[in-house]
PDB file of C-alpha atoms in Angstrom:
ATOM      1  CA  UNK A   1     130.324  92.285 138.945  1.00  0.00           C
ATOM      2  CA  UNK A   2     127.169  91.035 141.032  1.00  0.00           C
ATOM      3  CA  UNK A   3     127.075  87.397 142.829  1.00  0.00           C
ATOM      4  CA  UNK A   4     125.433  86.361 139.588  1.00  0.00           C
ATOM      5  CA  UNK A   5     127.606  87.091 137.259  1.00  0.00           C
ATOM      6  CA  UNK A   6     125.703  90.134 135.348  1.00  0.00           C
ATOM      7  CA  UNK A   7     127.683  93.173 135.537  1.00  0.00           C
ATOM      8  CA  UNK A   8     126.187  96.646 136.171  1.00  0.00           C
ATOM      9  CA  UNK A   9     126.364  97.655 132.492  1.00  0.00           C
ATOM     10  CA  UNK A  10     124.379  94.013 131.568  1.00  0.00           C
ATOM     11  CA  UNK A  11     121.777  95.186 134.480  1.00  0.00           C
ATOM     12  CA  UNK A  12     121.248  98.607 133.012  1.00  0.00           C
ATOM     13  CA  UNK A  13     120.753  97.037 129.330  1.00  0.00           C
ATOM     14  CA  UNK A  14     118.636  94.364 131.316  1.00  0.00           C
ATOM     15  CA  UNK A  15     116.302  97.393 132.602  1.00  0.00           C
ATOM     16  CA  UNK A  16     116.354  99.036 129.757  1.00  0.00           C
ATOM     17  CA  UNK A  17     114.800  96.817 127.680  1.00  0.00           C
ATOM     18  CA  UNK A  18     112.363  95.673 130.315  1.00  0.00           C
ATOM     19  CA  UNK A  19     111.213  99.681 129.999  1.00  0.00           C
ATOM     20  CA  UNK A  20     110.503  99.593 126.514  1.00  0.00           C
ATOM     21  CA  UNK A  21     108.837  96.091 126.563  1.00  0.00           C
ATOM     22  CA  UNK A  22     106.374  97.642 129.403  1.00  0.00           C
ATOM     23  CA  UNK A  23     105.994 100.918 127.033  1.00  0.00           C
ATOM     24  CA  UNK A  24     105.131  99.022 124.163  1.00  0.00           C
ATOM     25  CA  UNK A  25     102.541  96.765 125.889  1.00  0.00           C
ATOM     26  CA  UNK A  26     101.208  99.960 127.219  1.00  0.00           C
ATOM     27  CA  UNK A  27     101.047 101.605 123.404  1.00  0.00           C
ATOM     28  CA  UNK A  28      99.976  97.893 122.512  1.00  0.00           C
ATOM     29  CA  UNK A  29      96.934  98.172 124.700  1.00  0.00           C
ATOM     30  CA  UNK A  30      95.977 102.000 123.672  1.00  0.00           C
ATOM     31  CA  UNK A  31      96.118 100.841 120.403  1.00  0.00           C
ATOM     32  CA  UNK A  32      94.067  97.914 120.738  1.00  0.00           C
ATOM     33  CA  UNK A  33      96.622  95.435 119.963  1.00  0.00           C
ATOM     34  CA  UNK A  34      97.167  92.004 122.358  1.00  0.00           C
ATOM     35  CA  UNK A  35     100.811  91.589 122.899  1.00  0.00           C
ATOM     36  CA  UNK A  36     100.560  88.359 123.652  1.00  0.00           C
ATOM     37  CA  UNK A  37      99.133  86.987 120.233  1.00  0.00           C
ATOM     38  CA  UNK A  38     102.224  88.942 118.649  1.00  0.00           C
ATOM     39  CA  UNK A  39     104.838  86.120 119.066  1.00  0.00           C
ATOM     40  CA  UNK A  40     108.135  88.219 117.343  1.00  0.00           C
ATOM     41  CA  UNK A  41     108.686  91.648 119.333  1.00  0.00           C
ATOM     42  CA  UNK A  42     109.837  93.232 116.218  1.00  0.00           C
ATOM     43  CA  UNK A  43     106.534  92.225 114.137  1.00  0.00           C
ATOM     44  CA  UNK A  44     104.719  93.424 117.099  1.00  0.00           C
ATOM     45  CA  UNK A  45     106.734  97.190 116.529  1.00  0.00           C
ATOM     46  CA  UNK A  46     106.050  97.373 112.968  1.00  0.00           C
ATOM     47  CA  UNK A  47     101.820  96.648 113.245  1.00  0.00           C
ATOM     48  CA  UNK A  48     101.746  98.452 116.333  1.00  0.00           C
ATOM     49  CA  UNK A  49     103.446 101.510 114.254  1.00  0.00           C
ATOM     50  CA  UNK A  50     101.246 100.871 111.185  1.00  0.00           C
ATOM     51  CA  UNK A  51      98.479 100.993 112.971  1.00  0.00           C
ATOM     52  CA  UNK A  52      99.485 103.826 115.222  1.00  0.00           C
ATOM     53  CA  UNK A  53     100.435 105.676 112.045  1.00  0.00           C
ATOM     54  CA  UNK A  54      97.230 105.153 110.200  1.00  0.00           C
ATOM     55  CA  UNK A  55      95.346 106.322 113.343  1.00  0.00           C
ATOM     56  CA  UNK A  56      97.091 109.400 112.957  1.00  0.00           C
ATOM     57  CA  UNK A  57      96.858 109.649 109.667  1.00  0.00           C
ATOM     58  CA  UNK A  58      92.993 109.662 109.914  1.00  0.00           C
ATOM     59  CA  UNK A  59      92.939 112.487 112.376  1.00  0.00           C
ATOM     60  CA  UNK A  60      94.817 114.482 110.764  1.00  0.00           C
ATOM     61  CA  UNK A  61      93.876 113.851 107.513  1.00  0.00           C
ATOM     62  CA  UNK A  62      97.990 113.895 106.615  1.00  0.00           C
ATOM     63  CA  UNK A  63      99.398 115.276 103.248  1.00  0.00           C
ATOM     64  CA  UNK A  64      99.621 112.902 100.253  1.00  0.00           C
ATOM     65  CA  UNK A  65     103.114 113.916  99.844  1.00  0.00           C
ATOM     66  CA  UNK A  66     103.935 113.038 103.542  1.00  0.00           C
ATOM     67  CA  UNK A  67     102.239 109.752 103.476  1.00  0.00           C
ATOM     68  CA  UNK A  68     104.185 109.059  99.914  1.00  0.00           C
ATOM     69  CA  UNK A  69     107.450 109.702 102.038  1.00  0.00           C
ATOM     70  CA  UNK A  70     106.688 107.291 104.812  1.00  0.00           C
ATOM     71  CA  UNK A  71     105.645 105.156 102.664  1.00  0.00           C
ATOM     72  CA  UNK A  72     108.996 105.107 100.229  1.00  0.00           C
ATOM     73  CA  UNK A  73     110.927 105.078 103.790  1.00  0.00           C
ATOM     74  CA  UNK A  74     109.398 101.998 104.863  1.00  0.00           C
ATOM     75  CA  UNK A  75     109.953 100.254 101.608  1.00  0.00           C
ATOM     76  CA  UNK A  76     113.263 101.068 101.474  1.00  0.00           C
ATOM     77  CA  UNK A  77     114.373 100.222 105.112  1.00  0.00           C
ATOM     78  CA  UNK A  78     112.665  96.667 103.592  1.00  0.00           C
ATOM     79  CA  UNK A  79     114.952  96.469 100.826  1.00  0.00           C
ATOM     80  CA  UNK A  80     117.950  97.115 102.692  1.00  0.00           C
ATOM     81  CA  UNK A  81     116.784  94.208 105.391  1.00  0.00           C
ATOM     82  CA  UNK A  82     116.038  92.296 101.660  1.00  0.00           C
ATOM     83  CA  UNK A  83     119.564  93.107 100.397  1.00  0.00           C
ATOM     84  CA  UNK A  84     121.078  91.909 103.804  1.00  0.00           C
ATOM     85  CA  UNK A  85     119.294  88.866 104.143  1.00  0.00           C
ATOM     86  CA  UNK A  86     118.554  88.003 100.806  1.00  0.00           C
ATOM     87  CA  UNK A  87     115.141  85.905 102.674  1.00  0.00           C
ATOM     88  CA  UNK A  88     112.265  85.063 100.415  1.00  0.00           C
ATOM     89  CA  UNK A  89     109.964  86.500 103.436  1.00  0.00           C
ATOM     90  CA  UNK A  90     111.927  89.936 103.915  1.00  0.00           C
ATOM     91  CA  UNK A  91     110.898  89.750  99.870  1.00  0.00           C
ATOM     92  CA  UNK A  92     107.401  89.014 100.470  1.00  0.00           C
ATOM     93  CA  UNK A  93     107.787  92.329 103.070  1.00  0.00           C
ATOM     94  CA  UNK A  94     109.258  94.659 100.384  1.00  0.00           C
ATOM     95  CA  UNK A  95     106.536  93.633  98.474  1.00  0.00           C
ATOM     96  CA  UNK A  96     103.812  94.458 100.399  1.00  0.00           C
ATOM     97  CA  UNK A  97     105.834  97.998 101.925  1.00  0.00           C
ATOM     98  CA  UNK A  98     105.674  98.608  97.686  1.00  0.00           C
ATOM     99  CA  UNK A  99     102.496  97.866  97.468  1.00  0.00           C
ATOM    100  CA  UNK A 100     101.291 100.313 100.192  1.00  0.00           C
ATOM    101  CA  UNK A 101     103.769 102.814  98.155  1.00  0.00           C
ATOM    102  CA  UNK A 102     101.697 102.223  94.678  1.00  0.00           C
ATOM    103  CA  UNK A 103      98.361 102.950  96.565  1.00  0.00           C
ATOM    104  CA  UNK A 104      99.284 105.890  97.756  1.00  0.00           C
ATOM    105  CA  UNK A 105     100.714 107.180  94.642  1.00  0.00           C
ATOM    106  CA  UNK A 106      97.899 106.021  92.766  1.00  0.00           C
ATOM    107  CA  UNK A 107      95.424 108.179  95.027  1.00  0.00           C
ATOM    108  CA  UNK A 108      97.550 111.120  94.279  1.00  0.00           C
ATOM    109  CA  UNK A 109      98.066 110.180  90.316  1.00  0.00           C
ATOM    110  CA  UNK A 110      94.122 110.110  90.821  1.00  0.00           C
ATOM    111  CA  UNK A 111      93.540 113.089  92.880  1.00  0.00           C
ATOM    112  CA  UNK A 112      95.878 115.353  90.373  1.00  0.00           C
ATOM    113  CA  UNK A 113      95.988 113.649  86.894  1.00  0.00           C
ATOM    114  CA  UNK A 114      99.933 114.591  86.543  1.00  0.00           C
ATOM    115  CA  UNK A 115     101.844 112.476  83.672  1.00  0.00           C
ATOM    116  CA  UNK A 116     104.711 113.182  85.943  1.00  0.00           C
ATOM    117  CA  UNK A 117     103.038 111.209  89.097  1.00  0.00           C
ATOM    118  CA  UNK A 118     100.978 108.582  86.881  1.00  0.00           C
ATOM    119  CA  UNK A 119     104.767 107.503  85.316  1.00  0.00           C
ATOM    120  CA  UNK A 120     105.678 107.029  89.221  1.00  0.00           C
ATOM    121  CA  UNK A 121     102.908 104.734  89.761  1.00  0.00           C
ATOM    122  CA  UNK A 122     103.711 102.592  86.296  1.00  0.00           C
ATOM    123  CA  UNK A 123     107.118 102.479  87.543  1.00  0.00           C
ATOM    124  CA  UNK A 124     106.404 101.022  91.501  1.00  0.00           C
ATOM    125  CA  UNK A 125     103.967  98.536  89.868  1.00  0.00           C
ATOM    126  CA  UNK A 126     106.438  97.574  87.467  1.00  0.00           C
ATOM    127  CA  UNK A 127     109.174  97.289  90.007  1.00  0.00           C
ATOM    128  CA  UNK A 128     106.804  95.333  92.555  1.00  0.00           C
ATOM    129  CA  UNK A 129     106.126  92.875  88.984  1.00  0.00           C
ATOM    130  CA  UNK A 130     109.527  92.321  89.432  1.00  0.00           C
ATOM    131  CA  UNK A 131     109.825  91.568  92.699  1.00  0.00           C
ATOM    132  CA  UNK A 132     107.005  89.175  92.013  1.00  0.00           C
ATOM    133  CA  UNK A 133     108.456  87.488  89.248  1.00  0.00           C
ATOM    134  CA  UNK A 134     111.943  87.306  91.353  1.00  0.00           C
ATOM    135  CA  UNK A 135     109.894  85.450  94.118  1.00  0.00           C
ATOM    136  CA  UNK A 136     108.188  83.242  92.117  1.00  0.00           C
ATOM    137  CA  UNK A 137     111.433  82.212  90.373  1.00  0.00           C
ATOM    138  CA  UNK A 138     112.873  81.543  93.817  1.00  0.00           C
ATOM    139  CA  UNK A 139     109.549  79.077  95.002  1.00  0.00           C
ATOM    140  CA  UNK A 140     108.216  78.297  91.456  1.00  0.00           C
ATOM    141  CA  UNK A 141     104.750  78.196  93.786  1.00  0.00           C
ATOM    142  CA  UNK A 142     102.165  78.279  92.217  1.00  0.00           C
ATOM    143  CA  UNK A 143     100.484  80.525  94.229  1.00  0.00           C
ATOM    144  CA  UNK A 144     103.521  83.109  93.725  1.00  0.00           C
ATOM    145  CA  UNK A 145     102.197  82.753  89.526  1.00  0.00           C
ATOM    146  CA  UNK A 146      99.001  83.763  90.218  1.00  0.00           C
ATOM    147  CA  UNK A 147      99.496  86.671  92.466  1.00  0.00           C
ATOM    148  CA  UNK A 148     102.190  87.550  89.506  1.00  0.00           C
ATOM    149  CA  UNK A 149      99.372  87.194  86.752  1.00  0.00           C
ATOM    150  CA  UNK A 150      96.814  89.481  88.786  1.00  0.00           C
ATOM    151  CA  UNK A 151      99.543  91.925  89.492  1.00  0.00           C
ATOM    152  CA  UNK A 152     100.271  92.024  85.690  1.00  0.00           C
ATOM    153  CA  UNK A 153      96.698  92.293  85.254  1.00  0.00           C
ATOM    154  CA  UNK A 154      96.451  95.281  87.852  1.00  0.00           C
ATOM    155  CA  UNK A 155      99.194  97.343  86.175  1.00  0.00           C
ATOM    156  CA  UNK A 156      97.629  96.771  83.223  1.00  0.00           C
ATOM    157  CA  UNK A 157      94.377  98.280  84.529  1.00  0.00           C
ATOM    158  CA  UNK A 158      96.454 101.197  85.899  1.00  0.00           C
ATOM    159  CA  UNK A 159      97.727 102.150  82.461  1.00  0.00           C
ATOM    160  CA  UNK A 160      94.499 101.645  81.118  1.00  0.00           C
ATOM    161  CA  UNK A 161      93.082 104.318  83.491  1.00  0.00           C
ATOM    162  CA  UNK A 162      96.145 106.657  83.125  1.00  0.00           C
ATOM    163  CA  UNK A 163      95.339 106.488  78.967  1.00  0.00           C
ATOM    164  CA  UNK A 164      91.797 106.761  79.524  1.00  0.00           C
ATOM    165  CA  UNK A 165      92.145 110.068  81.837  1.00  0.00           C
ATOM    166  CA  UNK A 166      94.358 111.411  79.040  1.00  0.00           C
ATOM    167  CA  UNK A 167      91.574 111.159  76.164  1.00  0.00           C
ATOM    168  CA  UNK A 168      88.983 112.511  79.142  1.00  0.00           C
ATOM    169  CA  UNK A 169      87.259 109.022  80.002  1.00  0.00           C
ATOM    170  CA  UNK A 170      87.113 108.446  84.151  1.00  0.00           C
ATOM    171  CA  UNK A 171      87.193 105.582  86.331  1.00  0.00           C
ATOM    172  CA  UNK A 172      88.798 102.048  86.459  1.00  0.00           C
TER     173      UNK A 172
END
C-alpha cells in the first residue's frame, strides 16, 4: 500500500483507464468528435463507434448481410441493457438500434425483392410498433402517440411497397 492509501493493483486500474481515456480522445479527434461536449464516457464510445463504423462502412462499401449483423448485435446488446434496467431511455435506445436494423433490411428487401427478407422487415417494424406502443403506455406523452401513429403509418407504407413489388408496381 502507498502513503495514500491506493494500492498497486488500484494504481494499475488507475493507469489503465487513464490509457484508454487518452486513446479515445485521440480516436475522438481523428474522428472529428469533441470529447468535451460528450458529457457520459459511455455515450461518447457508442457515437464515436457509430460514426467510426459508418466511416468504414463507406470505404468499403461493406456487405448488406454484414451491416444487417452489426446492426441486430447492437440492438440486441440494447435489449439486454433494456431487460436489465427496465429504463424508459435504454427503451428509447432499443428503439432507435431497431430502427437502424429495419433500414438496413429494408435496403436489402429493396435491393433483392425476397418474400423471405420483406417478412423480416414487416416483422422489425412491427416489433419496434411495439416497443412504441410499450413506451407510450409507460409516459402516455403525447409526443410518444404521434411518433407511434407515424410509425404505424410507415409500416403501413412498407407493406404497401412489398404488395406493390409483388404485382410489378415500384417505388414508395
Amino acid at each position: 500500500m502507498r502513503g495514500d492509501g491506493r494500492t498497486s493493483l488500484e494504481l494499475l486500474e488507475l493507469e489503465w483507464v487513464q490509457t484508454w481515456r487518452l486513446a479515445l480522445t485521440e480516436v475522438a479527434n481523428i474522428s472529428g468528435w469533441d470529447c468535451l461536449t460528450t458529457s457520459v464516457e459511455s455515450e461518447l464510445v457508442e457515437i464515436i463507434g457509430k460514426d467510426i463504423f459508418e466511416k468504414l462502412e463507406s470505404v468499403t462499401g461493406g456487405g448488406l448481410e454484414r451491416r444487417i449483423g452489426m446492426q441486430k448485435e447492437m440492438a440486441q446488446q440494447k435489449l439486454e441493457k433494456l431487460l436489465r434496467t427496465g429504463d424508459v431511455r435504454d427503451m428509447e435506445e432499443l428503439i432507435t438500434a431497431m430502427h437502424e436494423l429495419g433500414e438496413v433490411k429494408l435496403e436489402k428487401a429493396m435491393q433483392t425483392d425476397d418474400s423471405g427478407v420483406w417478412k423480416e422487415v414487416i416483422e422489425t417494424y412491427e416489433r419496434i410498433l411495439q416497443l412504441k406502443q410499450d413506451k407510450w403506455m409507460r409516459t402516455l406523452n403525447t409526443k410518444d402517440m404521434q411518433d407511434l401513429i407515424s410509425t404505424r403509418g410507415h409500416v403501413m407504407q412498407i407493406q404497401r411497397e412489398q404488395s406493390n413489388r409483388r404485382m410489378g408496381f415500384r417505388g414508395i
